[in-house]
Amino acid sequence: MLTFGARYDQNKIRGQKETGYRYNLAYIDQFAEGTVGLAVGFAHMDSPQPGYQNEPWGYTSFNGGSGPNPAAGANPDPTKQIIGGAKFFKFNADNKRDGLMATLQLRPNDFWEGTIDWLYSRYDRTEVKSGAEFWTEWGGGTNVQPGWTADGGTVTESNWVGVYPVIRMDSNPSKSRLDSFGFNNKFNLSANWTLNADLSYSRARNNYRNIETAAGIAGGTTTLHFALDPSGIFYNYDFGVDIGDPANLVIRGVPDWGGQGGYYKNFNVEDKIQAVRLNLIRSFDSGAFSSIDFGLNFTKRSKFKSDYEARLCLVDCTGGMAEYVPFTGSVIDFGVGGIDKLAIYDADALVAAGTWNIIDSPIDWFWGKSWEVEENSPRFISRPISIPKSATCRYAAMPVSSMCKPTRTARVGRSSTTPVPARSVR
């Protein structure tokens, strides 16, 4: 038997459309007069996911900023609330998954039956995040100007000077791999005794990477007008400099944030399980009980997480405004927060090209995020007895015995002064 299925899908948000698709293929058949069975399947998915984010940092008292140039007649009102800052982004994400499975079943005689199962899955996700963020009250150098508007206790429109727009280009790719194998054997020892022997192995690997990079306008600070959208759902922003023109921008760290040009994280998780199981089944032709099942099971599991973090610096993150390089990129349609165009660059490509120096973060920033766990679990299995639906009998309690409890050793937060080496997922 051969089957095939396919599906087309479309994700749409605020006029932006992305299309994807899925398909699957399966083949099932028997050979050698029904003594050999085979099943093979494959599935593929490609699903883009666009998205937007327009989010205030939070609200705080309206004090008018802490910059050096307070404007006469601005008259901020601390009894009212105002956004302390905001961030707005456009997302482009894509999810790709491939899955392959195969099952081979053998039954050459009445004594033995074997089944081999195999599964492989790979999942890759890319996410590019482009946008900007800024501060009003929650940061230095800003001052509100006269002419602000409030609705009730919240400022809904105002003008500011000394605003530092942080242009953000981030990338958050991830990779996942799964391998699973099983070999089950069934031996019919007699009319009433059956032995099952099962071997299994599985390994899941995940790699996550987070790249955050920053740029800014060439002059450092500019003016800002923000106002609540007529929908009442989000704010619109208008900077004094066009952030959709690459000529107005430079790649530079944020002096108020320690001068970092960005941040880099790379962490891996691996989970591996190996198991052996032997169990005997004694069936009964008559009586209150139909069968009893008992045996041994041994499971070995190991799991680790490694984490590495670093600062991205054009030189050494101490140069302030003087530490910058030209902005090389392109322009995209943006459509978030009232901003039609945004200048962007490829953060992954610039990191790979060595635009920033990757300087190890202090080890105490991330050493506690790495750990390793190992577990060995031998057990004696005594399964509940099976009772036919037609039987009427009195239940008897059957204890579940245990030869030994699972032994677990865990190391949390390695004390080494060097980062845990990252293991790549291929």
Short mmCIF file of C-alpha atoms in Angstrom, two decimals:
data_model
loop_
_atom_site.label_atom_id
_atom_site.label_comp_id
_atom_site.label_asym_id
_atom_site.label_seq_id
_atom_site.Cartn_x
_atom_site.Cartn_y
_atom_site.Cartn_z
CA MET A 1 0.00 0.00 0.00
CA LEU A 2 1.30 3.44 -0.95
CA THR A 3 -0.21 6.67 0.38
CA PHE A 4 0.60 10.32 -0.21
CA GLY A 5 -0.76 13.50 1.34
CA ALA A 6 -0.01 17.20 0.90
CA ARG A 7 -1.24 20.50 2.29
CA TYR A 8 -0.66 24.15 1.42
CA ASP A 9 -0.92 26.78 4.14
CA GLN A 10 -0.71 30.55 4.44
CA ASN A 11 0.07 32.68 7.47
CA LYS A 12 -1.08 36.30 7.27
CA ILE A 13 -0.75 39.15 9.75
CA ARG A 14 -1.43 42.81 9.07
CA GLY A 15 -1.17 42.36 5.32
CA GLN A 16 2.05 40.35 5.39
CA LYS A 17 1.61 36.91 3.81
CA GLU A 18 3.89 33.91 4.08
CA THR A 19 3.11 30.58 2.46
CA GLY A 20 4.22 27.10 3.44
CA TYR A 21 3.45 23.48 2.73
CA ARG A 22 3.53 19.94 4.15
CA TYR A 23 3.59 16.54 2.57
CA ASN A 24 3.91 12.92 3.67
CA LEU A 25 4.56 9.58 2.01
CA ALA A 26 4.02 6.07 3.43
CA TYR A 27 4.60 2.56 2.08
CA ILE A 28 3.34 -0.62 3.79
CA ASP A 29 3.65 -4.18 2.46
CA GLN A 30 4.21 -7.85 3.31
CA PHE A 31 6.64 -10.31 1.76
CA ALA A 32 7.66 -13.98 1.94
CA GLU A 33 4.13 -15.29 2.32
CA GLY A 34 3.30 -12.88 5.12
CA THR A 35 6.35 -13.64 7.28
CA VAL A 36 8.00 -10.27 6.61
CA GLY A 37 6.28 -6.91 7.05
CA LEU A 38 7.68 -3.51 6.14
CA ALA A 39 6.45 0.03 6.77
CA VAL A 40 8.33 3.18 5.69
CA GLY A 41 7.18 6.78 6.09
CA PHE A 42 8.50 10.26 5.41
CA ALA A 43 7.04 13.68 6.28
CA HIS A 44 8.24 17.20 5.51
CA MET A 45 7.05 20.58 6.78
CA ASP A 46 8.01 24.12 5.78
CA SER A 47 6.01 26.71 7.71
CA PRO A 48 7.00 30.42 7.77
CA GLN A 49 5.65 32.54 10.62
CA PRO A 50 5.70 36.34 10.32
CA GLY A 51 5.02 38.49 13.36
CA TYR A 52 5.14 41.91 14.96
CA GLN A 53 5.84 43.27 18.43
CA ASN A 54 5.05 46.74 19.76
CA GLU A 55 5.53 46.73 23.49
CA PRO A 56 6.16 49.42 26.12
CA TRP A 57 8.86 48.60 28.64
CA GLY A 58 6.38 49.52 31.32
CA TYR A 59 4.80 52.56 32.92
CA THR A 60 6.25 54.93 35.50
CA SER A 61 5.64 58.35 37.02
CA PHE A 62 5.76 61.24 34.55
CA ASN A 63 8.73 63.27 35.81
CA GLY A 64 9.84 64.65 32.44
CA GLY A 65 13.15 62.79 32.13
CA SER A 66 16.54 63.37 33.73
CA GLY A 67 18.42 65.07 30.88
CA PRO A 68 20.47 68.27 31.09
CA ASN A 69 18.01 70.43 29.14
CA PRO A 70 14.63 70.59 30.90
CA ALA A 71 12.25 72.72 28.85
CA ALA A 72 10.49 75.68 30.37
CA GLY A 73 6.75 75.18 30.45
CA ALA A 74 6.91 71.41 30.04
CA ASN A 75 5.32 70.97 33.47
CA PRO A 76 5.47 67.16 33.82
CA ASP A 77 2.95 65.71 36.27
CA PRO A 78 4.31 62.91 38.51
CA THR A 79 0.77 61.87 39.39
CA LYS A 80 0.32 60.62 35.84
CA GLN A 81 1.84 57.52 34.23
CA ILE A 82 3.95 57.38 31.07
CA ILE A 83 5.86 54.69 29.20
CA GLY A 84 9.42 54.49 30.54
CA GLY A 85 10.58 53.15 27.18
CA ALA A 86 9.39 50.91 24.37
CA LYS A 87 10.49 48.33 21.83
CA PHE A 88 9.04 47.45 18.46
CA PHE A 89 10.08 44.60 16.18
CA LYS A 90 9.22 42.72 13.05
CA PHE A 91 9.78 38.96 13.04
CA ASN A 92 10.58 36.62 10.17
CA ALA A 93 10.61 33.00 11.29
CA ASP A 94 10.65 29.73 9.37
CA ASN A 95 10.06 26.21 10.72
CA LYS A 96 11.35 23.22 8.79
CA ARG A 97 10.94 19.63 9.90
CA ASP A 98 11.76 16.26 8.31
CA GLY A 99 10.73 12.93 9.79
CA LEU A 100 11.64 9.45 8.61
CA MET A 101 10.47 6.16 10.12
CA ALA A 102 10.82 2.48 9.26
CA THR A 103 9.47 -0.71 10.82
CA LEU A 104 10.54 -4.23 9.88
CA GLN A 105 8.59 -7.12 11.35
CA LEU A 106 9.74 -10.76 11.05
CA ARG A 107 7.75 -13.87 11.92
CA PRO A 108 9.44 -16.84 10.26
CA ASN A 109 7.80 -19.40 12.57
CA ASP A 110 5.44 -19.76 15.53
CA PHE A 111 8.28 -19.61 18.06
CA TRP A 112 9.81 -16.17 17.37
CA GLU A 113 8.57 -12.78 16.25
CA GLY A 114 10.85 -9.75 15.95
CA THR A 115 10.14 -6.08 15.29
CA ILE A 116 12.73 -3.42 14.50
CA ASP A 117 11.68 0.24 14.72
CA TRP A 118 13.67 3.30 13.69
CA LEU A 119 12.75 6.97 13.79
CA TYR A 120 14.74 10.05 12.78
CA SER A 121 13.53 13.62 13.03
CA ARG A 122 15.23 16.93 12.32
CA TYR A 123 13.80 20.35 13.07
CA ASP A 124 15.39 23.67 12.11
CA ARG A 125 13.98 27.04 13.06
CA THR A 126 15.27 30.42 11.99
CA GLU A 127 14.07 33.66 13.51
CA VAL A 128 15.26 37.11 12.46
CA LYS A 129 14.15 39.98 14.65
CA SER A 130 14.52 43.56 13.35
CA GLY A 131 13.46 46.74 15.11
CA ALA A 132 14.42 49.31 17.70
CA GLU A 133 13.93 50.36 21.29
CA PHE A 134 14.37 53.57 23.25
CA TRP A 135 13.84 55.05 26.68
CA THR A 136 12.13 58.18 27.98
CA GLU A 137 12.01 58.17 31.80
CA TRP A 138 14.01 54.95 32.29
CA GLY A 139 17.36 56.18 31.04
CA GLY A 140 19.63 59.20 31.02
CA GLY A 141 19.75 62.31 28.85
CA THR A 142 16.07 62.75 27.93
CA ASN A 143 13.74 65.69 28.52
CA VAL A 144 10.04 66.12 27.74
CA GLN A 145 8.90 69.17 25.81
CA PRO A 146 5.80 71.34 26.31
CA GLY A 147 2.54 70.22 24.75
CA TRP A 148 1.97 66.72 26.13
CA THR A 149 -1.50 65.15 26.33
CA ALA A 150 -3.00 62.80 28.88
CA ASP A 151 -6.14 60.70 28.99
CA GLY A 152 -7.15 60.18 32.57
CA GLY A 153 -4.01 59.20 34.45
CA THR A 154 -1.90 58.17 31.41
CA VAL A 155 0.14 60.34 29.05
CA THR A 156 -0.95 59.42 25.52
CA GLU A 157 1.12 61.90 23.49
CA SER A 158 4.37 63.77 24.12
CA ASN A 159 7.58 65.13 22.56
CA TRP A 160 11.09 64.41 23.82
CA VAL A 161 14.68 65.47 23.17
CA GLY A 162 17.87 63.54 23.90
CA VAL A 163 16.37 60.19 22.88
CA TYR A 164 18.85 57.45 21.88
CA PRO A 165 17.21 54.94 19.48
CA VAL A 166 18.87 51.52 19.78
CA ILE A 167 18.51 49.82 16.38
CA ARG A 168 18.34 46.07 17.02
CA MET A 169 19.12 43.21 14.65
CA ASP A 170 18.80 39.83 16.36
CA SER A 171 18.94 36.22 15.22
CA ASN A 172 17.62 33.23 17.17
CA PRO A 173 18.19 29.97 15.25
CA SER A 174 17.66 26.55 16.77
CA LYS A 175 18.28 22.95 15.68
CA SER A 176 16.82 19.73 17.05
CA ARG A 177 17.64 16.13 16.18
CA LEU A 178 15.99 12.93 17.39
CA ASP A 179 17.22 9.38 16.82
CA SER A 180 15.26 6.43 18.19
CA PHE A 181 15.80 2.68 17.72
CA GLY A 182 13.97 -0.33 19.13
CA PHE A 183 14.29 -4.09 18.76
CA ASN A 184 11.51 -6.19 20.25
CA ASN A 185 11.62 -10.00 20.41
CA LYS A 186 8.72 -12.24 21.33
CA PHE A 187 9.37 -15.93 22.10
CA ASN A 188 6.45 -18.33 22.45
CA LEU A 189 8.05 -20.84 24.86
CA SER A 190 4.92 -22.92 25.24
CA ALA A 191 1.17 -22.66 25.07
CA ASN A 192 1.11 -20.71 28.34
CA TRP A 193 4.53 -19.03 28.58
CA THR A 194 5.77 -16.08 26.51
CA LEU A 195 9.09 -14.25 26.82
CA ASN A 196 9.54 -10.67 25.65
CA ALA A 197 13.00 -9.12 25.19
CA ASP A 198 13.15 -5.47 24.23
CA LEU A 199 16.15 -3.25 23.47
CA SER A 200 15.76 0.48 22.90
CA TYR A 201 17.91 3.55 22.39
CA SER A 202 17.03 7.19 21.83
CA ARG A 203 18.97 10.44 21.68
CA ALA A 204 17.60 13.96 21.46
CA ARG A 205 19.93 16.88 20.71
CA ASN A 206 19.06 20.56 20.73
CA ASN A 207 21.16 23.60 19.92
CA TYR A 208 19.96 27.13 20.57
CA ARG A 209 21.76 30.30 19.58
CA ASN A 210 20.85 33.87 20.41
CA ILE A 211 22.58 36.84 18.78
CA GLU A 212 21.65 40.37 19.84
CA THR A 213 23.32 43.28 18.05
CA ALA A 214 22.94 47.05 18.29
CA ALA A 215 23.30 50.07 16.02
CA GLY A 216 22.32 53.70 16.36
CA ILE A 217 22.01 57.00 14.57
CA ALA A 218 25.26 58.71 13.65
CA GLY A 219 24.57 61.70 15.88
CA GLY A 220 23.74 59.54 18.89
CA THR A 221 20.50 61.19 20.07
CA THR A 222 17.49 62.74 18.38
CA THR A 223 13.95 63.92 19.05
CA LEU A 224 10.91 61.73 19.49
CA HIS A 225 7.19 62.21 19.16
CA PHE A 226 5.01 59.36 20.35
CA ALA A 227 1.24 59.11 20.45
CA LEU A 228 -1.34 56.45 21.19
CA ASP A 229 -2.75 54.96 17.99
CA PRO A 230 -6.43 55.77 17.30
CA SER A 231 -7.15 52.07 17.89
CA GLY A 232 -6.00 52.53 21.49
CA ILE A 233 -3.99 49.30 21.26
CA PHE A 234 -0.42 50.49 20.61
CA TYR A 235 1.78 53.58 20.28
CA ASN A 236 3.18 55.16 17.12
CA TYR A 237 6.65 56.71 17.08
CA ASP A 238 8.26 59.44 14.99
CA PHE A 239 11.99 60.05 15.40
CA GLY A 240 13.74 63.21 14.28
CA VAL A 241 16.06 61.11 12.12
CA ASP A 242 14.87 58.66 9.46
CA ILE A 243 15.92 55.21 10.72
CA GLY A 244 14.92 53.76 7.36
CA ASP A 245 17.97 55.38 5.71
CA PRO A 246 21.25 53.43 6.21
CA ALA A 247 23.22 56.67 5.63
CA ASN A 248 21.86 58.00 8.95
CA LEU A 249 23.03 55.00 10.97
CA VAL A 250 26.23 53.44 12.30
CA ILE A 251 26.91 50.10 13.99
CA ARG A 252 27.75 51.03 17.55
CA GLY A 253 27.26 49.79 21.09
CA VAL A 254 25.03 51.55 23.59
CA PRO A 255 27.08 53.74 25.95
CA ASP A 256 24.35 53.71 28.60
CA TRP A 257 24.36 49.89 28.52
CA GLY A 258 28.08 49.47 29.15
CA GLY A 259 29.13 50.06 25.55
CA GLN A 260 28.31 46.53 24.38
CA GLY A 261 27.60 46.11 20.70
CA GLY A 262 25.56 43.03 21.42
CA TYR A 263 25.41 39.72 23.23
CA TYR A 264 25.98 36.12 22.14
CA LYS A 265 24.55 32.93 23.67
CA ASN A 266 25.05 29.36 22.54
CA PHE A 267 23.71 26.43 24.52
CA ASN A 268 23.17 22.76 23.85
CA VAL A 269 20.99 20.11 25.45
CA GLU A 270 21.41 16.37 24.89
CA ASP A 271 19.24 13.62 26.38
CA LYS A 272 20.14 9.96 25.83
CA ILE A 273 18.26 6.87 27.04
CA GLN A 274 19.28 3.20 26.72
CA ALA A 275 17.01 0.48 28.01
CA VAL A 276 16.80 -3.31 28.24
CA ARG A 277 13.60 -5.07 29.26
CA LEU A 278 12.89 -8.78 29.86
CA ASN A 279 9.47 -9.98 30.93
CA LEU A 280 7.69 -13.32 31.18
CA ILE A 281 3.96 -13.73 30.70
CA ARG A 282 2.14 -16.72 32.16
CA SER A 283 -1.33 -17.15 30.75
CA PHE A 284 -4.11 -19.30 32.23
CA ASP A 285 -6.72 -21.21 30.26
CA SER A 286 -9.27 -21.04 33.07
CA GLY A 287 -9.76 -19.60 36.49
CA ALA A 288 -10.20 -16.12 37.87
CA PHE A 289 -7.02 -14.71 36.31
CA SER A 290 -6.12 -14.63 32.64
CA SER A 291 -2.37 -13.90 32.99
CA ILE A 292 0.47 -12.58 35.12
CA ASP A 293 3.39 -10.51 33.82
CA PHE A 294 6.77 -10.09 35.58
CA GLY A 295 10.36 -9.34 34.61
CA LEU A 296 13.36 -7.01 34.75
CA ASN A 297 13.96 -3.56 33.33
CA PHE A 298 17.21 -1.59 33.22
CA THR A 299 17.36 2.02 32.02
CA LYS A 300 20.42 4.22 31.70
CA ARG A 301 19.83 7.91 31.11
CA SER A 302 22.26 10.78 30.69
CA LYS A 303 21.38 14.40 30.11
CA PHE A 304 23.49 17.53 29.92
CA LYS A 305 23.16 21.20 29.15
CA SER A 306 26.13 23.36 28.20
CA ASP A 307 25.99 27.13 28.00
CA TYR A 308 28.37 29.72 26.63
CA GLU A 309 27.86 33.48 26.67
CA ALA A 310 29.93 36.38 25.38
CA ARG A 311 29.80 40.11 24.79
CA LEU A 312 30.03 41.50 21.27
CA CYS A 313 32.41 44.48 21.12
CA LEU A 314 33.65 46.39 18.09
CA VAL A 315 36.92 46.82 19.99
CA ASP A 316 36.67 46.20 23.73
CA CYS A 317 33.32 47.83 24.65
CA THR A 318 35.03 50.80 26.31
CA GLY A 319 35.16 53.29 23.41
CA GLY A 320 31.67 54.72 23.89
CA MET A 321 30.38 56.86 21.03
CA ALA A 322 33.76 56.77 19.29
CA GLU A 323 33.63 52.98 18.83
CA TYR A 324 31.62 52.42 15.65
CA VAL A 325 31.78 51.13 12.06
CA PRO A 326 29.71 52.10 9.00
CA PHE A 327 26.20 50.69 8.69
CA THR A 328 26.14 48.34 5.70
CA GLY A 329 22.73 46.96 4.93
CA SER A 330 19.45 47.34 3.10
CA VAL A 331 15.94 48.71 3.66
CA ILE A 332 12.76 46.74 4.33
CA ASP A 333 9.08 47.59 4.59
CA PHE A 334 8.51 47.72 8.33
CA GLY A 335 5.00 48.85 9.22
CA VAL A 336 5.30 48.72 13.01
CA GLY A 337 4.62 51.61 15.37
CA GLY A 338 3.96 54.03 12.53
CA ILE A 339 7.42 53.49 11.00
CA ASP A 340 7.14 52.57 7.32
CA LYS A 341 10.77 51.67 6.52
CA LEU A 342 13.67 50.30 8.54
CA ALA A 343 17.33 49.92 7.60
CA ILE A 344 18.63 46.44 8.45
CA TYR A 345 21.72 44.22 8.19
CA ASP A 346 22.32 40.48 8.52
CA ALA A 347 23.46 39.91 12.11
CA ASP A 348 24.57 36.30 11.45
CA ALA A 349 26.70 37.34 8.48
CA LEU A 350 28.38 40.22 10.34
CA VAL A 351 29.18 38.04 13.36
CA ALA A 352 30.66 35.39 11.04
CA ALA A 353 32.68 38.09 9.25
CA GLY A 354 34.25 39.23 12.53
CA THR A 355 32.62 42.66 12.75
CA TRP A 356 32.51 42.28 16.53
CA ASN A 357 35.08 40.76 18.84
CA ILE A 358 33.56 37.93 20.84
CA ILE A 359 34.72 38.58 24.40
CA ASP A 360 33.92 35.92 27.00
CA SER A 361 31.42 37.08 29.58
CA PRO A 362 32.48 36.69 33.21
CA ILE A 363 32.11 33.01 34.05
CA ASP A 364 29.78 33.72 36.96
CA TRP A 365 27.27 35.17 34.49
CA PHE A 366 26.50 31.75 33.06
CA TRP A 367 28.38 28.90 34.77
CA GLY A 368 25.32 27.88 36.79
CA LYS A 369 23.34 27.30 33.60
CA SER A 370 25.41 24.23 32.66
CA TRP A 371 24.72 20.89 34.28
CA GLU A 372 24.83 17.14 33.77
CA VAL A 373 22.63 14.35 35.16
CA GLU A 374 23.14 10.59 35.00
CA GLU A 375 20.61 8.00 36.12
CA ASN A 376 20.69 4.20 36.27
CA SER A 377 17.41 2.47 37.08
CA PRO A 378 17.33 -1.34 37.42
CA ARG A 379 13.89 -2.54 38.49
CA PHE A 380 11.97 -5.71 39.08
CA ILE A 381 8.58 -5.51 37.38
CA SER A 382 5.43 -7.11 38.70
CA ARG A 383 2.51 -6.01 36.61
CA PRO A 384 -1.11 -6.14 37.76
CA ILE A 385 -2.79 -9.34 36.78
CA SER A 386 -5.30 -9.31 33.94
CA ILE A 387 -8.87 -10.31 34.76
CA PRO A 388 -11.36 -11.33 32.09
CA LYS A 389 -14.41 -9.07 31.86
CA SER A 390 -16.66 -12.09 32.43
CA ALA A 391 -14.90 -13.15 35.64
CA THR A 392 -16.42 -12.39 39.02
CA CYS A 393 -13.87 -12.66 41.80
CA ARG A 394 -12.47 -10.91 44.85
CA TYR A 395 -9.52 -8.61 44.20
CA ALA A 396 -6.31 -9.36 46.03
CA ALA A 397 -3.57 -6.78 46.58
CA MET A 398 -0.36 -7.65 44.73
CA PRO A 399 2.73 -5.73 45.92
CA VAL A 400 5.11 -4.31 43.36
CA SER A 401 8.62 -5.27 44.44
CA SER A 402 11.79 -3.31 43.81
CA MET A 403 15.25 -4.81 43.83
CA CYS A 404 16.94 -1.43 44.20
CA LYS A 405 16.03 2.20 43.93
CA PRO A 406 17.30 4.36 41.07
CA THR A 407 20.75 5.77 41.69
CA ARG A 408 21.21 9.34 40.54
CA THR A 409 24.27 11.51 40.37
CA ALA A 410 23.95 15.14 39.41
CA ARG A 411 26.45 17.93 38.93
CA VAL A 412 24.84 21.32 38.79
CA GLY A 413 26.88 24.38 37.88
CA ARG A 414 30.36 23.20 37.03
CA SER A 415 33.00 24.96 39.07
CA SER A 416 35.54 25.12 36.27
CA THR A 417 36.84 28.58 35.45
CA THR A 418 36.57 27.89 31.73
CA PRO A 419 33.33 27.78 29.73
CA VAL A 420 31.76 24.40 29.11
CA PRO A 421 32.62 23.50 25.51
CA ALA A 422 29.64 23.75 23.20
CA ARG A 423 28.67 20.62 21.32
CA SER A 424 27.21 21.31 17.91
CA VAL A 425 24.09 19.69 16.50
CA ARG A 426 24.50 18.67 12.90
#
